């Protein structure tokens, strides 16, 4: 009777197709749950550096990175925050932030993309 129970348990552990004397199958790999992407913010001024804004949007869209673009025209407080945090001038917009970390303008964004840091910062390792 115990052999029958042991055989049934072995079938459950190994699966029904496994041979009775086959070594026990290793446990299935843990399923890694994909995490939410880190928030990506693009701060820009509507009437400045339109070409750079479009290039940033194209790059993020091509890499399938969700982002939020925020026009700071007329918002002196937000503009002052961006200039202070990014250590840049008002003329340097658009500026990209990933999870609160300053990436910089388009050229810095490309550098992060080429090095792989952008994907790691947004989607994790």
PDB file of C-alpha atoms in Angstrom:
ATOM      1  CA  UNK A   1       0.000   0.000   0.000  1.00  0.00           C
ATOM      2  CA  UNK A   2       2.823   2.450   0.877  1.00  0.00           C
ATOM      3  CA  UNK A   3       4.543   1.703  -2.433  1.00  0.00           C
ATOM      4  CA  UNK A   4       1.388   2.636  -4.310  1.00  0.00           C
ATOM      5  CA  UNK A   5       1.151   5.937  -2.412  1.00  0.00           C
ATOM      6  CA  UNK A   6       4.868   6.590  -2.935  1.00  0.00           C
ATOM      7  CA  UNK A   7       4.441   5.842  -6.654  1.00  0.00           C
ATOM      8  CA  UNK A   8       1.512   8.281  -6.895  1.00  0.00           C
ATOM      9  CA  UNK A   9       3.488  10.971  -5.072  1.00  0.00           C
ATOM     10  CA  UNK A  10       6.463  10.370  -7.354  1.00  0.00           C
ATOM     11  CA  UNK A  11       4.200  10.767 -10.384  1.00  0.00           C
ATOM     12  CA  UNK A  12       2.920  14.052  -8.997  1.00  0.00           C
ATOM     13  CA  UNK A  13       6.422  15.354  -8.266  1.00  0.00           C
ATOM     14  CA  UNK A  14       8.038  14.161 -11.504  1.00  0.00           C
ATOM     15  CA  UNK A  15       5.026  14.340 -13.751  1.00  0.00           C
ATOM     16  CA  UNK A  16       3.135  11.401 -15.237  1.00  0.00           C
ATOM     17  CA  UNK A  17       5.556  10.912 -18.172  1.00  0.00           C
ATOM     18  CA  UNK A  18       8.619  10.407 -15.968  1.00  0.00           C
ATOM     19  CA  UNK A  19      10.027   6.919 -15.599  1.00  0.00           C
ATOM     20  CA  UNK A  20       9.614   5.379 -12.131  1.00  0.00           C
ATOM     21  CA  UNK A  21      13.395   5.209 -11.525  1.00  0.00           C
ATOM     22  CA  UNK A  22      14.221   8.579 -13.091  1.00  0.00           C
ATOM     23  CA  UNK A  23      15.749  11.200 -10.817  1.00  0.00           C
ATOM     24  CA  UNK A  24      13.347  13.798  -9.535  1.00  0.00           C
ATOM     25  CA  UNK A  25      12.976  16.788 -11.834  1.00  0.00           C
ATOM     26  CA  UNK A  26      14.360  20.016 -10.583  1.00  0.00           C
ATOM     27  CA  UNK A  27      11.880  22.585  -9.395  1.00  0.00           C
ATOM     28  CA  UNK A  28      10.625  24.910 -12.119  1.00  0.00           C
ATOM     29  CA  UNK A  29      12.478  28.185 -12.408  1.00  0.00           C
ATOM     30  CA  UNK A  30      10.900  30.981 -10.466  1.00  0.00           C
ATOM     31  CA  UNK A  31       8.752  33.149 -12.627  1.00  0.00           C
ATOM     32  CA  UNK A  32      10.161  36.651 -12.564  1.00  0.00           C
ATOM     33  CA  UNK A  33       7.422  39.222 -12.524  1.00  0.00           C
ATOM     34  CA  UNK A  34       8.229  42.144 -14.777  1.00  0.00           C
ATOM     35  CA  UNK A  35       8.296  45.340 -12.801  1.00  0.00           C
ATOM     36  CA  UNK A  36       6.614  48.545 -13.775  1.00  0.00           C
ATOM     37  CA  UNK A  37       8.864  50.835 -15.795  1.00  0.00           C
ATOM     38  CA  UNK A  38      10.359  53.748 -13.903  1.00  0.00           C
ATOM     39  CA  UNK A  39       8.660  57.054 -14.664  1.00  0.00           C
ATOM     40  CA  UNK A  40      10.281  59.046 -17.449  1.00  0.00           C
ATOM     41  CA  UNK A  41       9.602  62.777 -17.596  1.00  0.00           C
ATOM     42  CA  UNK A  42      10.555  65.092 -20.434  1.00  0.00           C
ATOM     43  CA  UNK A  43      10.426  68.758 -19.489  1.00  0.00           C
ATOM     44  CA  UNK A  44      10.327  71.207 -22.393  1.00  0.00           C
ATOM     45  CA  UNK A  45       9.251  74.676 -23.407  1.00  0.00           C
ATOM     46  CA  UNK A  46       6.817  74.776 -26.281  1.00  0.00           C
ATOM     47  CA  UNK A  47       8.601  77.411 -28.363  1.00  0.00           C
ATOM     48  CA  UNK A  48      12.230  76.356 -27.752  1.00  0.00           C
ATOM     49  CA  UNK A  49      14.357  73.633 -29.296  1.00  0.00           C
ATOM     50  CA  UNK A  50      11.479  71.994 -31.166  1.00  0.00           C
ATOM     51  CA  UNK A  51      13.862  69.744 -33.105  1.00  0.00           C
ATOM     52  CA  UNK A  52      15.402  68.394 -29.892  1.00  0.00           C
ATOM     53  CA  UNK A  53      11.959  67.746 -28.439  1.00  0.00           C
ATOM     54  CA  UNK A  54      10.972  65.685 -31.475  1.00  0.00           C
ATOM     55  CA  UNK A  55      14.249  63.753 -31.415  1.00  0.00           C
ATOM     56  CA  UNK A  56      13.774  62.884 -27.721  1.00  0.00           C
ATOM     57  CA  UNK A  57      10.208  61.742 -28.402  1.00  0.00           C
ATOM     58  CA  UNK A  58      11.297  59.649 -31.384  1.00  0.00           C
ATOM     59  CA  UNK A  59      14.056  57.920 -29.415  1.00  0.00           C
ATOM     60  CA  UNK A  60      11.849  57.105 -26.423  1.00  0.00           C
ATOM     61  CA  UNK A  61       9.025  55.911 -28.665  1.00  0.00           C
ATOM     62  CA  UNK A  62      11.384  53.755 -30.756  1.00  0.00           C
ATOM     63  CA  UNK A  63      12.716  52.118 -27.586  1.00  0.00           C
ATOM     64  CA  UNK A  64       9.129  51.580 -26.351  1.00  0.00           C
ATOM     65  CA  UNK A  65       9.807  53.607 -23.230  1.00  0.00           C
ATOM     66  CA  UNK A  66       6.660  55.176 -21.807  1.00  0.00           C
ATOM     67  CA  UNK A  67       7.184  58.818 -20.940  1.00  0.00           C
ATOM     68  CA  UNK A  68       5.318  61.927 -19.972  1.00  0.00           C
ATOM     69  CA  UNK A  69       6.135  65.231 -21.645  1.00  0.00           C
ATOM     70  CA  UNK A  70       5.467  68.347 -19.608  1.00  0.00           C
ATOM     71  CA  UNK A  71       5.462  71.838 -21.107  1.00  0.00           C
ATOM     72  CA  UNK A  72       6.860  74.217 -18.491  1.00  0.00           C
ATOM     73  CA  UNK A  73       6.218  77.405 -20.466  1.00  0.00           C
ATOM     74  CA  UNK A  74       5.030  80.023 -18.021  1.00  0.00           C
ATOM     75  CA  UNK A  75       5.661  77.822 -14.972  1.00  0.00           C
ATOM     76  CA  UNK A  76       8.545  79.650 -13.315  1.00  0.00           C
ATOM     77  CA  UNK A  77       8.673  77.366 -10.258  1.00  0.00           C
ATOM     78  CA  UNK A  78       8.974  74.142 -12.265  1.00  0.00           C
ATOM     79  CA  UNK A  79      11.462  75.729 -14.640  1.00  0.00           C
ATOM     80  CA  UNK A  80      13.593  76.894 -11.697  1.00  0.00           C
ATOM     81  CA  UNK A  81      13.471  73.372 -10.235  1.00  0.00           C
ATOM     82  CA  UNK A  82      14.604  71.792 -13.517  1.00  0.00           C
ATOM     83  CA  UNK A  83      17.426  74.294 -14.032  1.00  0.00           C
ATOM     84  CA  UNK A  84      18.613  73.743 -10.453  1.00  0.00           C
ATOM     85  CA  UNK A  85      18.392  69.927 -10.486  1.00  0.00           C
ATOM     86  CA  UNK A  86      19.817  69.469 -13.982  1.00  0.00           C
ATOM     87  CA  UNK A  87      22.440  72.185 -13.473  1.00  0.00           C
ATOM     88  CA  UNK A  88      21.614  73.588 -16.868  1.00  0.00           C
ATOM     89  CA  UNK A  89      20.404  76.787 -18.494  1.00  0.00           C
ATOM     90  CA  UNK A  90      16.850  77.477 -19.596  1.00  0.00           C
ATOM     91  CA  UNK A  91      18.019  77.183 -23.204  1.00  0.00           C
ATOM     92  CA  UNK A  92      19.063  73.558 -22.626  1.00  0.00           C
ATOM     93  CA  UNK A  93      15.513  72.197 -22.509  1.00  0.00           C
ATOM     94  CA  UNK A  94      14.255  69.529 -23.199  1.00  0.00           C
ATOM     95  CA  UNK A  95      15.634  67.750 -20.147  1.00  0.00           C
ATOM     96  CA  UNK A  96      14.891  64.083 -19.414  1.00  0.00           C
ATOM     97  CA  UNK A  97      14.484  62.633 -15.918  1.00  0.00           C
ATOM     98  CA  UNK A  98      14.207  58.910 -15.159  1.00  0.00           C
ATOM     99  CA  UNK A  99      12.815  58.108 -11.713  1.00  0.00           C
ATOM    100  CA  UNK A 100      13.932  61.507 -10.456  1.00  0.00           C
ATOM    101  CA  UNK A 101      17.469  61.141 -11.818  1.00  0.00           C
ATOM    102  CA  UNK A 102      18.591  63.734 -14.324  1.00  0.00           C
ATOM    103  CA  UNK A 103      19.630  62.226 -17.645  1.00  0.00           C
ATOM    104  CA  UNK A 104      20.056  65.517 -19.494  1.00  0.00           C
ATOM    105  CA  UNK A 105      19.247  66.596 -23.018  1.00  0.00           C
ATOM    106  CA  UNK A 106      19.077  64.605 -26.233  1.00  0.00           C
ATOM    107  CA  UNK A 107      22.832  63.940 -26.495  1.00  0.00           C
ATOM    108  CA  UNK A 108      22.998  62.576 -22.942  1.00  0.00           C
ATOM    109  CA  UNK A 109      19.890  60.485 -23.605  1.00  0.00           C
ATOM    110  CA  UNK A 110      21.607  58.912 -26.621  1.00  0.00           C
ATOM    111  CA  UNK A 111      24.709  58.222 -24.515  1.00  0.00           C
ATOM    112  CA  UNK A 112      22.574  56.474 -21.880  1.00  0.00           C
ATOM    113  CA  UNK A 113      20.809  54.470 -24.590  1.00  0.00           C
ATOM    114  CA  UNK A 114      24.017  53.339 -26.300  1.00  0.00           C
ATOM    115  CA  UNK A 115      25.625  52.337 -23.000  1.00  0.00           C
ATOM    116  CA  UNK A 116      22.543  50.374 -21.893  1.00  0.00           C
ATOM    117  CA  UNK A 117      22.013  52.518 -18.805  1.00  0.00           C
ATOM    118  CA  UNK A 118      18.693  53.877 -20.117  1.00  0.00           C
ATOM    119  CA  UNK A 119      17.091  50.437 -20.436  1.00  0.00           C
ATOM    120  CA  UNK A 120      18.454  49.407 -17.038  1.00  0.00           C
ATOM    121  CA  UNK A 121      17.209  52.607 -15.399  1.00  0.00           C
ATOM    122  CA  UNK A 122      13.722  52.299 -16.878  1.00  0.00           C
ATOM    123  CA  UNK A 123      13.069  48.559 -16.914  1.00  0.00           C
ATOM    124  CA  UNK A 124      15.603  47.238 -14.400  1.00  0.00           C
ATOM    125  CA  UNK A 125      18.421  44.764 -14.963  1.00  0.00           C
TER     126      UNK A 125
END
